[in-house]
Amino acid sequence: MIDFLKNMPKAELHIHIEGSLEPDLMFEIARRNQISLPYANEKEVRNAYQFNDLQSFLDIYYKGANVLKTKQDFYDMTWAYLARCHDQNIVHTELFFDPQTHMDHGVDFDVIINGISRALEDGKKAFNITSYLVLCFLRHLSAESAMKTLVRAIDYKQHIIGVGLDSSEMGHPPEKFINVFERALKEGFLTVAHAGEEGPAEYIWQALDLLHVKRIDHGIRCMEDPDLTMRLIEEQVPLTVCPLSNVKLNVFDEIKAHNILELLDKNLKVTVNSDDPAYFGGYLNENYIVLYNELGMDKGQAVRLAKNSFESSFLPLKDKLKQVNILENYADESE
Ligand code: HPA
Ligand code: ZN
């Protein structure tokens, strides 16, 4: 079963590219940019990765992201992630990036987007991995700052498929960004939002009704509201669930307590994702494997999760059908 999961073709829809920055590359980039890190070595970095909640993670995550300064830095980070995708049979990925984190430290939008996009183009050539980029606004910053970032992104539309919302959820409801998302939709960007990770079900309603999102990132708290759960089922709104992340950030005490398979069996459109793999102890395959090892996920559930990952992607319909067909053949051949 573990080999079946590893070799299964899959898509990833919830990965913060800055969260894929492994300690060794973080040190190498810090060295070449002459930035001093608050850690003596990679082991100390890993030891620092003990989180109580989302905020305690974000505080460390933004420090790590601050080593990134040049186009080459963004390229190298993205390339390292794509090499992992290739290893893990991820054939399509939709990546978040957080431009405000970098622009607030003097890095130009152009540097960020060109570094990441070049790596994605090379990933298509070298590994045949398709990808889209989703710009995330940091919800702890103002709506004005988000709007400025959006306006900057308009010139780069050919590289960015959509916009999302990440960072500290509590106290920063989706409604704070109504105007920004309205403008984004007018400009032709698709929309997504983190909601119902630490925040209440009400934030999921808002993301759907006020920001017109195509997917909810996390969304696992939806079950607290039966009417909302019903709506998510009826409309087949995808939830990009991140099991290892949820345990690391104490959203669930342990994988055994996670509701992902319960959501799947209720016919919610759930997918598996890694969120910030360098920080949470695993990439996409490790997330699938832990669901098998600790929640007893069976083959049928695994294939449904992978099928959902393609169907919930922003790929054109013909590509979705092609990938689902390949997946189904893979599952049949393993019988
Ligand atoms: N939630 C909110 N913000 C984030 C996350 C997350 O899981 N990962 C990186 N930024
Ligand atoms: Zn996330």
mmCIF file of C-alpha atoms and ligand atoms in Angstrom:
data_model
loop_
_atom_site.group_PDB
_atom_site.id
_atom_site.type_symbol
_atom_site.label_atom_id
_atom_site.label_comp_id
_atom_site.label_asym_id
_atom_site.label_seq_id
_atom_site.Cartn_x
_atom_site.Cartn_y
_atom_site.Cartn_z
ATOM 1 C CA MET A 1 0.000 0.000 0.000
ATOM 2 C CA ILE A 2 2.818 2.447 0.788
ATOM 3 C CA ASP A 3 4.378 1.874 -2.637
ATOM 4 C CA PHE A 4 0.925 2.233 -4.172
ATOM 5 C CA LEU A 5 0.557 5.654 -2.484
ATOM 6 C CA LYS A 6 4.054 6.786 -3.435
ATOM 7 C CA ASN A 7 3.659 5.846 -7.096
ATOM 8 C CA MET A 8 0.102 7.124 -7.435
ATOM 9 C CA PRO A 9 -0.142 10.171 -9.729
ATOM 10 C CA LYS A 10 -1.451 13.148 -7.746
ATOM 11 C CA ALA A 11 -1.852 16.921 -7.642
ATOM 12 C CA GLU A 12 -1.014 19.281 -4.803
ATOM 13 C CA LEU A 13 -3.232 22.336 -4.287
ATOM 14 C CA HIS A 14 -2.077 23.764 -0.955
ATOM 15 C CA ILE A 15 1.635 24.370 -0.673
ATOM 16 C CA HIS A 16 3.240 27.641 0.406
ATOM 17 C CA ILE A 17 6.435 27.718 -1.597
ATOM 18 C CA GLU A 18 8.222 29.562 1.229
ATOM 19 C CA GLY A 19 7.189 26.648 3.452
ATOM 20 C CA SER A 20 9.197 24.261 1.294
ATOM 21 C CA LEU A 21 12.484 25.966 2.186
ATOM 22 C CA GLU A 22 14.525 23.246 3.895
ATOM 23 C CA PRO A 23 17.082 24.241 6.563
ATOM 24 C CA ASP A 24 20.107 23.278 4.409
ATOM 25 C CA LEU A 25 19.007 25.542 1.559
ATOM 26 C CA MET A 26 18.020 28.246 4.060
ATOM 27 C CA PHE A 27 21.591 28.223 5.402
ATOM 28 C CA GLU A 28 23.138 28.207 1.949
ATOM 29 C CA ILE A 29 21.036 31.177 0.814
ATOM 30 C CA ALA A 30 21.648 33.057 4.076
ATOM 31 C CA ARG A 31 25.391 32.556 3.602
ATOM 32 C CA ARG A 32 25.464 33.876 0.055
ATOM 33 C CA ASN A 33 23.302 36.878 1.020
ATOM 34 C CA GLN A 34 25.350 37.511 4.181
ATOM 35 C CA ILE A 35 22.320 37.271 6.406
ATOM 36 C CA SER A 36 22.792 35.930 9.913
ATOM 37 C CA LEU A 37 20.229 33.406 11.113
ATOM 38 C CA PRO A 38 19.261 33.054 14.779
ATOM 39 C CA TYR A 39 20.456 29.416 14.644
ATOM 40 C CA ALA A 40 23.986 27.969 14.761
ATOM 41 C CA ASN A 41 23.238 25.013 12.472
ATOM 42 C CA GLU A 42 20.544 23.020 10.723
ATOM 43 C CA LYS A 43 19.923 20.900 13.800
ATOM 44 C CA GLU A 44 19.098 23.990 15.844
ATOM 45 C CA VAL A 45 16.671 25.076 13.134
ATOM 46 C CA ARG A 46 14.859 21.745 13.288
ATOM 47 C CA ASN A 47 14.774 21.929 17.083
ATOM 48 C CA ALA A 48 13.133 25.346 16.836
ATOM 49 C CA TYR A 49 10.282 23.827 14.813
ATOM 50 C CA GLN A 50 8.049 23.130 17.802
ATOM 51 C CA PHE A 51 4.794 25.003 17.453
ATOM 52 C CA ASN A 52 1.839 25.588 19.773
ATOM 53 C CA ASP A 53 -0.464 27.089 17.185
ATOM 54 C CA LEU A 54 -0.578 28.897 13.845
ATOM 55 C CA GLN A 55 0.969 32.121 15.178
ATOM 56 C CA SER A 56 3.976 30.432 16.793
ATOM 57 C CA PHE A 57 4.662 28.777 13.437
ATOM 58 C CA LEU A 58 4.212 31.976 11.427
ATOM 59 C CA ASP A 59 6.724 33.851 13.632
ATOM 60 C CA ILE A 60 9.446 31.337 12.704
ATOM 61 C CA TYR A 61 8.289 30.873 9.115
ATOM 62 C CA TYR A 62 8.578 34.592 8.289
ATOM 63 C CA LYS A 63 12.131 34.639 9.703
ATOM 64 C CA GLY A 64 13.091 31.759 7.443
ATOM 65 C CA ALA A 65 11.553 33.463 4.411
ATOM 66 C CA ASN A 66 13.654 36.561 5.018
ATOM 67 C CA VAL A 67 16.814 34.961 3.658
ATOM 68 C CA LEU A 68 15.250 35.099 0.171
ATOM 69 C CA LYS A 69 16.548 38.141 -1.699
ATOM 70 C CA THR A 70 17.504 37.370 -5.301
ATOM 71 C CA LYS A 71 15.848 35.819 -8.326
ATOM 72 C CA GLN A 72 18.252 32.890 -7.944
ATOM 73 C CA ASP A 73 17.078 32.344 -4.341
ATOM 74 C CA PHE A 74 13.441 32.072 -5.427
ATOM 75 C CA TYR A 75 14.467 29.868 -8.332
ATOM 76 C CA ASP A 76 16.487 27.475 -6.144
ATOM 77 C CA MET A 77 13.724 27.144 -3.543
ATOM 78 C CA THR A 78 11.084 26.435 -6.208
ATOM 79 C CA TRP A 79 13.341 24.055 -8.088
ATOM 80 C CA ALA A 80 14.023 22.030 -4.928
ATOM 81 C CA TYR A 81 10.264 21.663 -4.400
ATOM 82 C CA LEU A 82 9.717 20.562 -8.020
ATOM 83 C CA ALA A 83 12.428 17.927 -7.663
ATOM 84 C CA ARG A 84 10.474 16.600 -4.652
ATOM 85 C CA CYS A 85 7.285 16.631 -6.734
ATOM 86 C CA HIS A 86 9.038 14.588 -9.390
ATOM 87 C CA ASP A 87 10.167 12.107 -6.720
ATOM 88 C CA GLN A 88 6.681 11.872 -5.269
ATOM 89 C CA ASN A 89 4.707 11.537 -8.507
ATOM 90 C CA ILE A 90 3.072 14.929 -8.139
ATOM 91 C CA VAL A 91 2.253 15.722 -11.754
ATOM 92 C CA HIS A 92 0.448 19.021 -11.168
ATOM 93 C CA THR A 93 0.884 21.613 -8.434
ATOM 94 C CA GLU A 94 -0.705 24.946 -7.540
ATOM 95 C CA LEU A 95 1.634 26.978 -5.356
ATOM 96 C CA PHE A 96 1.005 29.860 -2.999
ATOM 97 C CA PHE A 97 3.543 32.623 -2.625
ATOM 98 C CA ASP A 98 3.520 35.544 -0.174
ATOM 99 C CA PRO A 99 4.906 38.637 -1.959
ATOM 100 C CA GLN A 100 4.219 41.012 0.950
ATOM 101 C CA THR A 101 6.638 39.088 3.184
ATOM 102 C CA HIS A 102 9.451 39.818 0.741
ATOM 103 C CA MET A 103 8.434 43.264 -0.502
ATOM 104 C CA ASP A 104 8.324 44.528 3.091
ATOM 105 C CA HIS A 105 12.028 43.629 3.218
ATOM 106 C CA GLY A 106 12.978 45.442 0.045
ATOM 107 C CA VAL A 107 12.607 42.649 -2.524
ATOM 108 C CA ASP A 108 10.876 43.725 -5.738
ATOM 109 C CA PHE A 109 7.806 41.886 -7.034
ATOM 110 C CA ASP A 110 9.624 41.296 -10.301
ATOM 111 C CA VAL A 111 12.453 39.385 -8.562
ATOM 112 C CA ILE A 112 10.017 37.096 -6.742
ATOM 113 C CA ILE A 113 7.768 36.280 -9.664
ATOM 114 C CA ASN A 114 10.563 35.842 -12.186
ATOM 115 C CA GLY A 115 12.556 33.523 -9.936
ATOM 116 C CA ILE A 116 9.566 31.311 -9.164
ATOM 117 C CA SER A 117 8.126 31.336 -12.704
ATOM 118 C CA ARG A 118 11.427 30.443 -14.346
ATOM 119 C CA ALA A 119 11.733 27.398 -12.094
ATOM 120 C CA LEU A 120 8.147 26.386 -12.919
ATOM 121 C CA GLU A 121 8.880 26.648 -16.660
ATOM 122 C CA ASP A 122 11.982 24.498 -16.197
ATOM 123 C CA GLY A 123 9.970 22.017 -14.110
ATOM 124 C CA LYS A 124 7.574 21.589 -17.023
ATOM 125 C CA LYS A 125 10.477 20.971 -19.425
ATOM 126 C CA ALA A 126 12.508 18.673 -17.192
ATOM 127 C CA PHE A 127 9.783 16.738 -15.350
ATOM 128 C CA ASN A 128 6.585 17.481 -17.296
ATOM 129 C CA ILE A 129 5.056 18.905 -14.098
ATOM 130 C CA THR A 130 2.303 21.438 -14.789
ATOM 131 C CA SER A 131 1.762 24.257 -12.305
ATOM 132 C CA TYR A 132 -0.092 27.444 -11.447
ATOM 133 C CA LEU A 133 0.800 30.224 -9.051
ATOM 134 C CA VAL A 134 -1.607 31.713 -6.512
ATOM 135 C CA LEU A 135 -0.707 34.992 -4.826
ATOM 136 C CA CYS A 136 -1.634 35.054 -1.141
ATOM 137 C CA PHE A 137 -2.373 38.239 0.781
ATOM 138 C CA LEU A 138 -1.231 38.269 4.407
ATOM 139 C CA ARG A 139 -4.475 38.760 6.281
ATOM 140 C CA HIS A 140 -2.781 40.258 9.371
ATOM 141 C CA LEU A 141 -1.787 43.229 7.187
ATOM 142 C CA SER A 142 -4.262 45.879 6.051
ATOM 143 C CA ALA A 143 -6.684 45.646 3.138
ATOM 144 C CA GLU A 144 -4.864 48.683 1.679
ATOM 145 C CA SER A 145 -1.597 46.747 1.618
ATOM 146 C CA ALA A 146 -3.347 43.813 -0.056
ATOM 147 C CA MET A 147 -4.865 46.148 -2.664
ATOM 148 C CA LYS A 148 -1.443 47.664 -3.435
ATOM 149 C CA THR A 149 -0.031 44.173 -3.885
ATOM 150 C CA LEU A 150 -2.920 43.218 -6.171
ATOM 151 C CA VAL A 151 -2.362 46.272 -8.346
ATOM 152 C CA ARG A 152 1.312 45.334 -8.645
ATOM 153 C CA ALA A 153 0.309 41.800 -9.676
ATOM 154 C CA ILE A 154 -1.885 42.932 -12.554
ATOM 155 C CA ASP A 155 1.163 43.342 -14.817
ATOM 156 C CA TYR A 156 2.064 39.701 -14.144
ATOM 157 C CA LYS A 157 -1.298 38.168 -14.887
ATOM 158 C CA GLN A 158 0.181 35.682 -17.312
ATOM 159 C CA HIS A 159 2.067 34.093 -14.383
ATOM 160 C CA ILE A 160 -0.652 34.203 -11.697
ATOM 161 C CA ILE A 161 -3.916 32.278 -11.883
ATOM 162 C CA GLY A 162 -5.497 33.453 -8.666
ATOM 163 C CA VAL A 163 -5.293 35.105 -5.286
ATOM 164 C CA GLY A 164 -5.763 33.749 -1.777
ATOM 165 C CA LEU A 165 -5.605 34.683 1.890
ATOM 166 C CA ASP A 166 -3.162 33.260 4.409
ATOM 167 C CA SER A 167 -1.398 34.125 7.718
ATOM 168 C CA SER A 168 -3.114 34.671 11.106
ATOM 169 C CA GLU A 169 -6.758 33.760 10.727
ATOM 170 C CA MET A 170 -8.341 34.786 14.047
ATOM 171 C CA GLY A 171 -9.453 38.414 14.071
ATOM 172 C CA HIS A 172 -8.896 38.758 10.315
ATOM 173 C CA PRO A 173 -12.128 37.502 8.737
ATOM 174 C CA PRO A 174 -12.553 37.256 4.963
ATOM 175 C CA GLU A 175 -14.919 40.279 5.011
ATOM 176 C CA LYS A 176 -11.877 42.494 5.682
ATOM 177 C CA PHE A 177 -10.835 41.844 2.064
ATOM 178 C CA ILE A 178 -14.140 42.197 0.163
ATOM 179 C CA ASN A 179 -12.955 45.111 -1.966
ATOM 180 C CA VAL A 180 -9.615 43.510 -2.772
ATOM 181 C CA PHE A 181 -11.237 40.271 -3.917
ATOM 182 C CA GLU A 182 -13.883 42.143 -5.892
ATOM 183 C CA ARG A 183 -11.127 43.887 -7.805
ATOM 184 C CA ALA A 184 -9.191 40.630 -8.211
ATOM 185 C CA LEU A 185 -12.265 38.936 -9.702
ATOM 186 C CA LYS A 186 -12.791 41.875 -12.071
ATOM 187 C CA GLU A 187 -9.188 41.504 -13.216
ATOM 188 C CA GLY A 188 -9.828 37.840 -13.999
ATOM 189 C CA PHE A 189 -8.056 36.179 -11.072
ATOM 190 C CA LEU A 190 -9.646 33.101 -9.498
ATOM 191 C CA THR A 191 -10.031 33.268 -5.717
ATOM 192 C CA VAL A 192 -9.351 30.931 -2.793
ATOM 193 C CA ALA A 193 -8.931 31.558 0.949
ATOM 194 C CA HIS A 194 -7.647 29.867 4.063
ATOM 195 C CA ALA A 195 -10.688 29.523 6.315
ATOM 196 C CA GLY A 196 -11.809 27.246 9.116
ATOM 197 C CA GLU A 197 -8.270 26.209 10.062
ATOM 198 C CA GLU A 198 -8.198 27.980 13.435
ATOM 199 C CA GLY A 199 -11.045 30.330 12.601
ATOM 200 C CA PRO A 200 -14.761 29.478 12.948
ATOM 201 C CA ALA A 201 -17.184 28.069 10.368
ATOM 202 C CA GLU A 202 -18.479 31.629 9.920
ATOM 203 C CA TYR A 203 -15.217 32.502 8.113
ATOM 204 C CA ILE A 204 -15.942 29.733 5.586
ATOM 205 C CA TRP A 205 -19.401 31.206 4.883
ATOM 206 C CA GLN A 206 -17.772 34.599 4.374
ATOM 207 C CA ALA A 207 -15.107 33.210 2.043
ATOM 208 C CA LEU A 208 -17.837 31.605 -0.087
ATOM 209 C CA ASP A 209 -20.362 34.418 -0.100
ATOM 210 C CA LEU A 210 -18.174 37.516 0.087
ATOM 211 C CA LEU A 211 -14.957 36.468 -1.650
ATOM 212 C CA HIS A 212 -16.571 33.996 -4.107
ATOM 213 C CA VAL A 213 -13.795 31.465 -3.613
ATOM 214 C CA LYS A 214 -13.471 28.364 -5.792
ATOM 215 C CA ARG A 215 -11.818 26.395 -2.958
ATOM 216 C CA ILE A 216 -11.449 26.599 0.811
ATOM 217 C CA ASP A 217 -7.948 26.046 2.163
ATOM 218 C CA HIS A 218 -8.136 23.809 5.246
ATOM 219 C CA GLY A 219 -11.864 24.180 6.055
ATOM 220 C CA ILE A 220 -11.767 21.332 8.555
ATOM 221 C CA ARG A 221 -13.890 23.231 11.100
ATOM 222 C CA CYS A 222 -16.864 23.150 8.678
ATOM 223 C CA MET A 223 -18.305 20.182 10.566
ATOM 224 C CA GLU A 224 -19.195 22.449 13.473
ATOM 225 C CA ASP A 225 -21.969 23.837 11.265
ATOM 226 C CA PRO A 226 -24.319 21.256 9.679
ATOM 227 C CA ASP A 227 -25.862 23.781 7.255
ATOM 228 C CA LEU A 228 -22.423 24.732 6.022
ATOM 229 C CA THR A 229 -21.392 21.090 5.682
ATOM 230 C CA MET A 230 -24.532 20.472 3.613
ATOM 231 C CA ARG A 231 -23.744 23.397 1.338
ATOM 232 C CA LEU A 232 -20.132 22.272 0.816
ATOM 233 C CA ILE A 233 -21.420 18.828 -0.166
ATOM 234 C CA GLU A 234 -24.145 20.161 -2.474
ATOM 235 C CA GLU A 235 -21.824 22.566 -4.255
ATOM 236 C CA GLN A 236 -18.850 20.171 -4.093
ATOM 237 C CA VAL A 237 -16.602 22.994 -2.875
ATOM 238 C CA PRO A 238 -13.074 21.610 -2.628
ATOM 239 C CA LEU A 239 -11.318 21.670 0.758
ATOM 240 C CA THR A 240 -7.518 21.547 0.631
ATOM 241 C CA VAL A 241 -6.792 19.663 3.840
ATOM 242 C CA CYS A 242 -3.294 19.395 5.329
ATOM 243 C CA PRO A 243 -3.130 16.565 7.904
ATOM 244 C CA LEU A 244 0.468 16.848 9.163
ATOM 245 C CA SER A 245 0.153 20.636 9.365
ATOM 246 C CA ASN A 246 -3.014 20.356 11.440
ATOM 247 C CA VAL A 247 -1.303 18.138 13.997
ATOM 248 C CA LYS A 248 1.882 20.264 14.161
ATOM 249 C CA LEU A 249 -0.229 23.390 14.785
ATOM 250 C CA ASN A 250 -2.480 21.642 17.318
ATOM 251 C CA VAL A 251 -5.662 21.918 15.287
ATOM 252 C CA PHE A 252 -5.952 18.179 16.051
ATOM 253 C CA ASP A 253 -4.072 16.442 18.876
ATOM 254 C CA GLU A 254 -3.011 13.561 16.659
ATOM 255 C CA ILE A 255 -3.647 12.127 13.201
ATOM 256 C CA LYS A 256 -5.949 9.537 14.758
ATOM 257 C CA ALA A 257 -8.250 12.414 15.748
ATOM 258 C CA HIS A 258 -8.260 13.995 12.245
ATOM 259 C CA ASN A 259 -11.605 14.268 10.454
ATOM 260 C CA ILE A 260 -10.348 14.051 6.848
ATOM 261 C CA LEU A 261 -11.703 10.566 6.113
ATOM 262 C CA GLU A 262 -14.971 11.390 7.822
ATOM 263 C CA LEU A 263 -15.298 14.424 5.525
ATOM 264 C CA LEU A 264 -14.424 12.275 2.502
ATOM 265 C CA ASP A 265 -16.976 9.627 3.439
ATOM 266 C CA LYS A 266 -19.652 12.317 3.827
ATOM 267 C CA ASN A 267 -18.899 13.166 0.187
ATOM 268 C CA LEU A 268 -17.165 16.472 0.795
ATOM 269 C CA LYS A 269 -14.634 17.258 -1.937
ATOM 270 C CA VAL A 270 -11.516 16.881 0.195
ATOM 271 C CA THR A 271 -7.924 16.752 -1.002
ATOM 272 C CA VAL A 272 -4.617 16.006 0.764
ATOM 273 C CA ASN A 273 -1.833 18.586 0.819
ATOM 274 C CA SER A 274 1.417 19.384 2.619
ATOM 275 C CA ASP A 275 0.987 23.134 3.419
ATOM 276 C CA ASP A 276 4.569 23.878 4.592
ATOM 277 C CA PRO A 277 6.439 20.595 4.146
ATOM 278 C CA ALA A 278 9.857 21.782 5.385
ATOM 279 C CA TYR A 279 8.255 22.821 8.677
ATOM 280 C CA PHE A 280 5.670 20.119 9.276
ATOM 281 C CA GLY A 281 7.690 16.954 8.789
ATOM 282 C CA GLY A 282 6.629 15.746 5.388
ATOM 283 C CA TYR A 283 5.764 16.332 1.756
ATOM 284 C CA LEU A 284 2.639 15.096 0.058
ATOM 285 C CA ASN A 285 3.434 11.369 0.129
ATOM 286 C CA GLU A 286 4.180 11.493 3.856
ATOM 287 C CA ASN A 287 0.714 13.000 4.351
ATOM 288 C CA TYR A 288 -0.927 10.167 2.394
ATOM 289 C CA ILE A 289 1.179 7.566 4.213
ATOM 290 C CA VAL A 290 0.250 8.832 7.671
ATOM 291 C CA LEU A 291 -3.448 8.579 6.719
ATOM 292 C CA TYR A 292 -2.886 4.942 5.843
ATOM 293 C CA ASN A 293 -0.736 4.144 8.884
ATOM 294 C CA GLU A 294 -2.783 5.955 11.505
ATOM 295 C CA LEU A 295 -6.288 6.399 10.127
ATOM 296 C CA GLY A 296 -6.509 3.167 8.186
ATOM 297 C CA MET A 297 -7.186 4.866 4.850
ATOM 298 C CA ASP A 298 -7.897 2.203 2.232
ATOM 299 C CA LYS A 299 -7.014 2.133 -1.444
ATOM 300 C CA GLY A 300 -10.437 3.329 -2.565
ATOM 301 C CA GLN A 301 -10.220 6.356 -0.274
ATOM 302 C CA ALA A 302 -6.682 7.139 -1.439
ATOM 303 C CA VAL A 303 -7.740 7.050 -5.089
ATOM 304 C CA ARG A 304 -10.757 9.261 -4.361
ATOM 305 C CA LEU A 305 -8.509 11.792 -2.628
ATOM 306 C CA ALA A 306 -6.114 11.835 -5.593
ATOM 307 C CA LYS A 307 -9.027 12.057 -8.050
ATOM 308 C CA ASN A 308 -10.384 15.003 -6.065
ATOM 309 C CA SER A 309 -6.959 16.674 -6.293
ATOM 310 C CA PHE A 310 -7.171 16.739 -10.094
ATOM 311 C CA GLU A 311 -10.864 17.587 -10.255
ATOM 312 C CA SER A 312 -10.412 20.448 -7.763
ATOM 313 C CA SER A 313 -7.449 21.908 -9.619
ATOM 314 C CA PHE A 314 -7.601 24.881 -11.959
ATOM 315 C CA LEU A 315 -6.530 22.728 -14.906
ATOM 316 C CA PRO A 316 -8.697 22.939 -18.037
ATOM 317 C CA LEU A 317 -11.382 20.227 -18.128
ATOM 318 C CA LYS A 318 -9.633 18.134 -20.781
ATOM 319 C CA ASP A 319 -6.465 17.964 -18.679
ATOM 320 C CA LYS A 320 -8.451 17.040 -15.569
ATOM 321 C CA LEU A 321 -10.091 14.196 -17.486
ATOM 322 C CA LYS A 322 -6.739 13.050 -18.843
ATOM 323 C CA GLN A 323 -5.151 12.965 -15.373
ATOM 324 C CA VAL A 324 -8.130 11.197 -13.792
ATOM 325 C CA ASN A 325 -7.998 8.622 -16.586
ATOM 326 C CA ILE A 326 -4.292 7.972 -15.952
ATOM 327 C CA LEU A 327 -5.027 7.672 -12.225
ATOM 328 C CA GLU A 328 -7.861 5.197 -12.787
ATOM 329 C CA ASN A 329 -5.695 3.063 -15.053
ATOM 330 C CA TYR A 330 -2.983 3.104 -12.400
ATOM 331 C CA ALA A 331 -5.471 1.957 -9.748
ATOM 332 C CA ASP A 332 -6.889 -0.788 -12.009
ATOM 333 C CA GLU A 333 -3.433 -2.105 -12.920
ATOM 334 C CA SER A 334 -2.520 -2.448 -9.260
ATOM 335 C CA GLU A 335 -5.513 -4.726 -8.586
HETATM 336 N N1 HPA B 1 -2.174 28.979 7.485
HETATM 337 C C1 HPA B 1 -2.069 30.298 7.403
HETATM 338 N N2 HPA B 1 -1.003 30.900 6.894
HETATM 339 C C2 HPA B 1 -0.005 30.152 6.428
HETATM 340 C C3 HPA B 1 -0.062 28.791 6.501
HETATM 341 C C4 HPA B 1 -1.219 28.175 7.038
HETATM 342 O O1 HPA B 1 -1.368 26.942 7.112
HETATM 343 N N3 HPA B 1 1.094 28.334 5.969
HETATM 344 C C5 HPA B 1 1.812 29.404 5.585
HETATM 345 N N4 HPA B 1 1.146 30.516 5.868
HETATM 346 ZN ZN ZN B 2 -1.677 27.044 4.223
#
